[in-house]
Amino acid sequence: MAEQTAGTPSPTTLRRAHFFMRLSRAWDSRFESMARAGNIGRWYSAVGNEATTVGAALSLLPNDALSTVHRDLGAILTHYLDPTRLAPALFEPQDRTAWDALRPDPGALLHRLASQVLGRRDGFTRGVDRSFHYGLIDRATGLRHVGMISHLGAMIPVAAGLALANLQDGNQNVVVGFIGEGATSQGDFHEALNMAGVMKLPLILVVENNRYAFSTPLHEQFACEKLSDRAPGYGIAGETFDGTDFEAVHGAFERALARARTGEGATLLEAMLPRMRGHAEGDGSYELIAADERARWLTHDPLPRFEAWLTRIGAADAARIAAVQETATAIIEAAVARGLATPEPELHEAWRNPFAPGPVADAFARQHAEVTRG
Amino acid sequence: MAEQTAGTPSPTTLRRAHFFMRLSRAWDSRFESMARAGNIGRWYSAVGNEATTVGAALSLLPNDALSTVHRDLGAILTHYLDPTRLAPALFEPQDRTAWDALRPDPGALLHRLASQVLGRRDGFTRGVDRSFHYGLIDRATGLRHVGMISHLGAMIPVAAGLALANLQDGNQNVVVGFIGEGATSQGDFHEALNMAGVMKLPLILVVENNRYAFSTPLHEQFACEKLSDRAPGYGIAGETFDGTDFEAVHGAFERALARARTGEGATLLEAMLPRMRGHAEGDGSYELIAADERARWLTHDPLPRFEAWLTRIGAADAARIAAVQETATAIIEAAVARGLATPEPELHEAWRNPFAPGPVADAFARQHAEVTRG
Amino acid sequence: MAETTYLDAIRRALFEEMERDANVFVMGQDVAQFGGAFRVTKGLYERFGRLRVVNTPLCESGALGAALGAALVGKRPIVEMQFADFVSCGFNQIVNNIARTYYRWEQPVPFVLRLPFGGGAGAGPFHSQSPEAWFAHVPGLAVVAPSTPADALGMMKSAIRDDNPVVYLEHRFLYRREKESLGEGEQLTPLGKARVAREGRSITILSWSWTLHESLAAAEEVAREGISVEVIDLRTLVPLDEETVMASVKKCSKVLIVHEATATAGYGAELAARIADQAFEWLDGPVKRVTYADRSSPYNKHMEKALLPGREAIVAALRKLARY
Amino acid sequence: MAETTYLDAIRRALFEEMERDANVFVMGQDVAQFGGAFRVTKGLYERFGRLRVVNTPLCESGALGAALGAALVGKRPIVEMQFADFVSCGFNQIVNNIARTYYRWEQPVPFVLRLPFGGGAGAGPFHSQSPEAWFAHVPGLAVVAPSTPADALGMMKSAIRDDNPVVYLEHRFLYRREKESLGEGEQLTPLGKARVAREGRSITILSWSWTLHESLAAAEEVAREGISVEVIDLRTLVPLDEETVMASVKKCSKVLIVHEATATAGYGAELAARIADQAFEWLDGPVKRVTYADRSSPYNKHMEKALLPGREAIVAALRKLARY
Ligand SMILES: Cc1ncc(C[n+]2csc(CCOP(=O)(O)OP(=O)(O)O)c2C)c(N)n1
Ligand SMILES: Cc1ncc(C[n+]2csc(CCOP(=O)(O)OP(=O)(O)O)c2C)c(N)n1
Ligand SMILES: [Mg+2]
Ligand SMILES: [Mg+2]
C-alpha cells in the first residue's frame, strides 16, 4: 500500500480499469491473430493505447459523449458495458454504479459490437460501414458515442458540436474526443480547438501520439516540442503525459474533466504512446521502423506496467490478475465466436433509403429507380 | 538625432518607407472618397496598416515573394515600384538600388495597378477579376507577387509553396505573406504553418490584427492572449508588435528575414493595428463599433506617428514631409485620373479560354460552344 | 397587405421555427448582432440570444462539423455560409460527414445549409457561384432552391423540420427584388415537389431560382409570337419530382433547361439525361440547355452579363427550339 | 517482352518525367521512403531525394495550396491523395485556387492531382469514391481517367507536361490487375482525345477506367448474341472529345453510358445531355446509363457489388437497348 496516495483512483476504478484494459487487449489479440491468418481485412491494433483509452472513458457520466477513432476500442468497451453484469465474479456490489443499472445488457451490446467489427448482420451498421465507423446515441440510457469517418480530423469539430449542445442545454456534461497525432496536422483540428477556446466548450481532446502517422515519423509531422504546446494558441488548457502510466492518465483526465464540468472550458491532452504495432496489421509500415526502436517500444506495454503497479499498491494479487486476464479472454472468445456465427448482412440493406423517413425519403423513393441500371 | 540607435533603419530605408506609406495613404484617400460618392464598388481601406505593409516589403530582394490580401496596397506599391524614378525629386542617388534598376517602369506599373483596381482594360486581369485578386510573376525583373482569392486563409499554403520552391532551388529567397487576423481561424492557416515548421520554410507570415473580422470582435475569434502564442505549436518563431510603430515593424522583419534567409525557418508575426475604418466602406460594420472605441483607434494613426518620429530623429523636416505628402497625392491623382480615362475591359475577354495554351486548351475550344446557349 | 421580400420570407421562417422548437438554432459568421452579411438573421440574436444565434470564427469546416455534432444529439442547426462560394472550405464535412451519416448508421441529421448564391452583382469569381451540382451528386443530401418569397418561407420551414440535411440555395439577387403578399399562419411548401409556374403547350422550360424568373419573362415574350411555353419551377432539385417534370415534357415534347451554374456537369445535365432516358419517345427535338458559360464569373458586369443565362439568351433558344 | 502493370506504368511516367525535367516533383502523405499507400512512388525518393519526393504531414489542403505556390514560380508539382475520397479535405484549393488562376490572371498552373479512386475492394464509403463529376463542373480543370497501362503512362506524361491543372484519376482496382507490354522510348497519349476501344455497329458504350473493362467484357458477351457494340474509352472527360463521341453515337444510334460514380449529377449525365442535344436526330432509342446506385459505398463486399455497375448490369442494359 506504500505507494497509494491521495490522488490514487478508488478500488472500484482500478477494478474497472483493469478489466477493461484486459478486455481491450484480449480483443486485439483475437483480431490480430485473425488478421495474420487472413481471416479478416485490415486490423488497426490498439495495443499500447489501453491505459489511455480506458482511463479516458472511466469517468464519463450519462449523457457525456465519447468520440472515437480507430484505436479506441478500450474507450468504447468502457463506455458501453456494465462490467458488473458482464463479469460478476470480478466485481463487488459497490462497484455497480447507478449508470450501470441504466446501461443496456452488456452481452447484447458486446454482440452488436463484435458483429459490427466483423461486418455481420447484427452490427450497428448491418454491413453498410466498417469497424468503428458508426455511432450509438441512445436517449434512454444516456449513451452518447460517435464513431469516425475515415477522414482524419473531421470528427474533432463534430466533438466540439456535441459539446456546444451541452452548453445550449445548460448541463454539466462533457465530451471526450480521441484523435491520432497524425490528424493534428489537419485544419479541422485547428478550427475545432479554436472554437472550443472561444466558446469555452466542455471538450477534452486526447491526442494519441503513437509516434507515427502511417509511415510518417513525428519530425515530418510537426516541429513543436510537444503537441500540448498548441493549447495556449487556443486559450485552452494543455497537458502531455505518459499514456502508458494509468495514474498519469487518470490524473490528467480528472483535471480536465473538472475544468470541463465547471465551465472552465476545453483541454488538449497529449498521451505519449509506444509504437507497439504497425499502422495496420501487415501493411509494411511496421517493418519500416528500425528493429531496435521496435524492440524498445515493446518494453513500454501499459498492461504489465499497470498490473505490476496494482500489485505494488496491493490492489490486486497474482490470482486476481490471472482471473481478470482469463475472464477477459473468455468473454472475447465467446463474443467473437458468436459474431462469427452470425450471418452476413442482408443484401437489401445496400439499397436502403439514404434519407431518414419523411417527405424527402418518400420523394427519393418515387424517382425512377432504373436510372442506374440502364 | 538623439533617438537614433544602432537598430534604426538607414536614411534610404526611411525615405522609401515614408514615401510609400504616404503613397498608400493617398491612394486610400482617393478611393475612399470615390467609394463614398458611389463611384466605385466596395472599398477595403488599408488606412492604419501602412507602417506594417510598407515595413514588410521594404527589405525584399529580387525573387523574394510577396503574398497579399485585401489591405496590403502599401506592400504592393513598395514591392513593385522604383521610387527613384517615380519621384526623383524626393530621393538621393544612393537611394537607387540594383533592383530598382531592374524594376519595370514605375509609371507603367502604377497604371496597370490603378486600372486593375478600377476594373479597367489595362489592369492585370483585364476586367476578369477585381482589385487585388491577381498576381504578377515576372522572371526578368525578379518580381514575385501573388494576390488573393476571396477565400481567406487559402493563400497561406500557397505562400508556403512559394517558400518550398526556394528550398528546392537552394536559394536564400524568402516569402512574406499577409493575412487578416480573422483568417487565422481557418484550417489553412494551421496546415500551412505546420508545414512551414516541419520543412523549415523561408516564410514570414504577418497577421494584420485590426481587431475585427467583418463584425466579429477578437474575443469571438480566438481565446489566446496573442496570436504569436501559436508559433510554439508549429515550432517556429513568433512575435507580436505594435504595427503602427515603424521601428518595431522594421526590427521584427529584420529578425524574421535573417532567420528565413539563413535556414532557420519560418516566423509568425502579429502586427497589432488600429481599427480606423469599417470592414468595407459603407457596409455598416463600422457603426457597430462603440463611438469611443472608434475615436480611440483614430488616434493610433501610424502616419503622423512616423512623421513625428522622423522629425524627432532629424530624418525629415516639415518641408520634406509636406513635399512627400504632396508628391504622393499628385502621383496618385494622376494615376487614378489616367485609370479612369482608360476604357472598360473588352467584352470578349469574358470568353477567353480557361486553359493555358496547349492540347487541353485546344480540345476545350473544339467543343460545341453552343452547349450553354441552347 | 404588405409585401414580403424573399429575404424577409427566409427570416420569417427562421423566426417562426425557432419560436416553435427550442432545438432549432442558427450558426455562422457575423450572424448574431450584425445579422449576417445580407442581414438575413437580423433580429434573431435579440430574440433568441447567443446560444441559439451563434457567431463562429472564420471557419466553415469547423462550424459545419459542429453543426453535425449538435444535430446528432437532438439539435436542428441551420448554418449560414456568408457566400455559397465559401462552402468549398467546409466541403468535406458536408459531403462525407453530414450527408452520409444516416445511410451509414441510421442516425438522422436534421440540418439546413444556407447558401446565398448566384451572380448578377458584378461580384467576381468568388462571390457569384452556383454550386448545387456538387451537392446533387452526393447521396444523402436534399438540395432545394426556392424562387419566390412564398417558397422561400415554406421550403425553409419544411427544411428545418425535415430529419435530413437540406442544402438550401437562396439567390442573393432575389433577396430584395422578389416580393409578394404572404398570409399570416403556417405556410409550408413540401420538399420534393416541383411547381408549374406557367402553363404552356409546346416547350417545357425546367429552371429554378433566379433563372426561373428570367425564364418566365422569356416565356411571356415569346408568347406574343405564338410560342406557348410551360415553365416548371423545380424548387427541389434532389430528390427530383420526376412526375411533374416528365408530365410536362411529355405534354410539350420539347425541353429547354435553364440554370445559372456552368454547363458541364451542371444539374441541368442530370435533367437532360433523365429526359433523354425516360421521355425519349415523346421528344420532338433536341434537349437544350441555357446556362452560364464554362468560365469563372468575371468581375466586370458586362462580361458577367455576357456569360449569364438571361432572358435574351432564353428567348433566342426558345425561338430556335420552336422552329425545330 | 515483360508486361507492365497499370501501377508500374504510372510510376514509369513519374520517373521519366522527373528525369527529364528537374522542376517536376511529387508531394503527398507517405510518398517518400514508404512509396505511398499503393507504392506508386516507390523508388522515387531514393533517386530524386527529399526535395523532389516530399512527404507532407496529414494535410490535403495545405499540400495542394503549397503545390499551387510552387507551380506559380516554375515547378511542376504532382500531388498524390492517399485515396481520392480525401480530396474533399483540400477541395477549396483545387476548385477555387488552382482551377481558376489561369482564367483570372493568365498565370499557367502546371499541376497534376493524382486520385487513386474507385471501389470493388470492399473498402467502404470512404475508400471507394469516384469524384470526377465535382471536378468536371469546375472551369479550368482537365479531368482524365486512363483505363490501360499504355494510357496510364502516356496520359500521365502528357498531364505533367501540360501547363494546366490536370485531375488524374487512377483506378485502384486496375493497379495490379491490368498489364500490357509497353515499348521502351517516349510514349505520350494526347489529352482531349477519346479512343475507340472496340468497334461496333449498333450500340455505343461510353465509359472510362474500371467500367471500361466491364463494358468491353459485356460487349464481348452480347456479341455472341449478335449485338454489335462499339466501346469508346473517353480517357479525357474534360475537355470532352465530342468528335469521337458523336461520330460513334451517330453511327450506332443507341447509347449506353457506363460509369462507376453515382448516377445523379454524375459525369454520365453530361454525356447524355450533350448527346440528347447534339445527336438527337440520330438517336434510335433512349440514352441509358448504368452507374453506381445513388448510395454511399457499403463496406460489405456483396452489398457493394450489388450497387456497382459491373458486367452483368451492362449486359442486361445492352440487351434491353438492343431490343428497343
Ligand atoms: C484526411 C485524411 N487523409 C489521409 C488519410 C489516410 N490515412 C489513414 S490513417 C493515416 C495515418 C494516421 O495517423 P495518426 O493520426 O497518427 O493515427 P494512428 O494510425 O497512428 O493511430 C493516414 C494518413 C485519412 N484517413 N484521412
Ligand atoms: C473562407 C471565407 N469565409 C468567409 C469569408 C467572408 N469574409 C470576407 S472578409 C471577412 C472578415 C475578414 O477578417 P480579417 O481576416 O480579420 O480581415 P480584415 O478584413 O479585418 O482585414 C469575412 C468573414 C471569406 N472571404 N472567406
Ligand atoms: Mg499516430
Ligand atoms: Mg481583421
Tab-separated table of N, CA and C and ligand atoms in Angstrom, chain A residues 70-71 150-152 180-183 186 210 212-214 275 279, chain D residues 29-30 58 60 82 86 89, ligand 1:
chain	number	residue	atom	x	y	z
A	70	HIS	N	-9.760	5.119	-34.583
A	70	HIS	CA	-9.562	3.706	-34.920
A	70	HIS	C	-8.813	2.863	-33.897
A	71	ARG	N	-8.325	3.478	-32.833
A	71	ARG	CA	-7.604	2.662	-31.851
A	71	ARG	C	-8.217	2.844	-30.472
A	150	SER	N	-13.553	8.057	-42.147
A	150	SER	CA	-12.127	7.823	-42.419
A	150	SER	C	-11.318	9.103	-42.466
A	151	HIS	N	-11.966	10.171	-42.847
A	151	HIS	CA	-11.259	11.436	-42.997
A	151	HIS	C	-10.789	11.901	-41.627
A	152	LEU	N	-9.510	11.776	-41.397
A	152	LEU	CA	-8.981	12.052	-40.064
A	152	LEU	C	-9.050	13.536	-39.754
A	180	GLY	N	-5.629	10.580	-33.489
A	180	GLY	CA	-4.213	10.239	-33.615
A	180	GLY	C	-3.377	11.487	-33.789
A	181	GLU	N	-2.103	11.408	-33.475
A	181	GLU	CA	-1.286	12.621	-33.605
A	181	GLU	C	-1.176	13.050	-35.062
A	182	GLY	N	-1.303	12.103	-35.982
A	182	GLY	CA	-1.219	12.469	-37.396
A	182	GLY	C	-2.297	13.473	-37.775
A	183	ALA	N	-3.483	13.239	-37.257
A	183	ALA	CA	-4.621	14.079	-37.620
A	183	ALA	C	-4.526	15.481	-37.041
A	186	GLN	N	-4.315	18.366	-39.496
A	186	GLN	CA	-5.458	18.758	-40.305
A	186	GLN	C	-6.058	20.084	-39.843
A	210	ASN	N	1.217	8.103	-31.032
A	210	ASN	CA	1.934	6.822	-31.126
A	210	ASN	C	3.121	6.920	-32.092
A	212	TYR	N	3.910	7.773	-35.023
A	212	TYR	CA	3.874	7.696	-36.486
A	212	TYR	C	2.456	7.924	-36.986
A	213	ALA	N	2.363	8.555	-38.128
A	213	ALA	CA	1.118	8.584	-38.881
A	213	ALA	C	1.390	7.725	-40.109
A	214	PHE	N	0.789	6.556	-40.113
A	214	PHE	CA	1.100	5.578	-41.167
A	214	PHE	C	2.626	5.349	-41.157
A	275	ARG	N	4.990	2.735	-29.866
A	275	ARG	CA	4.677	2.163	-31.185
A	275	ARG	C	4.876	0.654	-31.086
A	279	HIS	N	1.039	0.404	-38.634
A	279	HIS	CA	-0.172	1.186	-38.853
A	279	HIS	C	-1.390	0.260	-38.895
D	29	GLN	N	1.263	12.347	-48.766
D	29	GLN	CA	1.460	11.651	-47.497
D	29	GLN	C	2.131	10.303	-47.735
D	30	ASP	N	3.205	10.065	-47.042
D	30	ASP	CA	3.907	8.767	-47.082
D	30	ASP	C	4.457	8.429	-48.473
D	58	LEU	N	-0.229	15.246	-42.516
D	58	LEU	CA	-1.573	14.822	-42.916
D	58	LEU	C	-2.443	16.059	-43.188
D	60	GLU	N	-4.305	17.701	-46.588
D	60	GLU	CA	-4.575	17.782	-48.029
D	60	GLU	C	-4.615	19.221	-48.513
D	82	GLN	N	-3.977	10.129	-50.780
D	82	GLN	CA	-3.799	8.726	-50.418
D	82	GLN	C	-4.959	7.893	-50.966
D	86	PHE	N	-10.243	11.469	-50.020
D	86	PHE	CA	-9.745	12.501	-49.111
D	86	PHE	C	-9.604	13.858	-49.790
D	89	CYS	N	-11.052	17.110	-48.496
D	89	CYS	CA	-10.403	17.911	-47.450
D	89	CYS	C	-9.551	19.038	-48.046
E	1	LIG	C1	-7.968	13.301	-44.319
E	1	LIG	C2	-7.226	12.006	-44.412
E	1	LIG	N1	-6.088	11.964	-45.123
E	1	LIG	C3	-5.395	10.808	-45.238
E	1	LIG	C4	-5.829	9.664	-44.648
E	1	LIG	C5	-5.067	8.336	-44.816
E	1	LIG	N2	-4.593	7.840	-43.535
E	1	LIG	C6	-5.253	6.889	-42.853
E	1	LIG	S1	-4.565	6.580	-41.369
E	1	LIG	C7	-3.322	7.707	-41.629
E	1	LIG	C8	-2.297	7.955	-40.576
E	1	LIG	C9	-2.963	8.323	-39.284
E	1	LIG	O1	-2.015	8.630	-38.324
E	1	LIG	P1	-2.426	9.022	-36.857
E	1	LIG	O2	-3.453	10.100	-36.881
E	1	LIG	O3	-1.180	9.296	-36.114
E	1	LIG	O4	-3.154	7.736	-36.279
E	1	LIG	P2	-2.521	6.321	-35.941
E	1	LIG	O5	-2.878	5.443	-37.092
E	1	LIG	O6	-1.083	6.486	-35.730
E	1	LIG	O7	-3.236	5.900	-34.692
E	1	LIG	C10	-3.465	8.307	-42.872
E	1	LIG	C11	-2.568	9.316	-43.435
E	1	LIG	C12	-7.032	9.758	-43.919
E	1	LIG	N3	-7.560	8.687	-43.310
E	1	LIG	N4	-7.691	10.932	-43.820
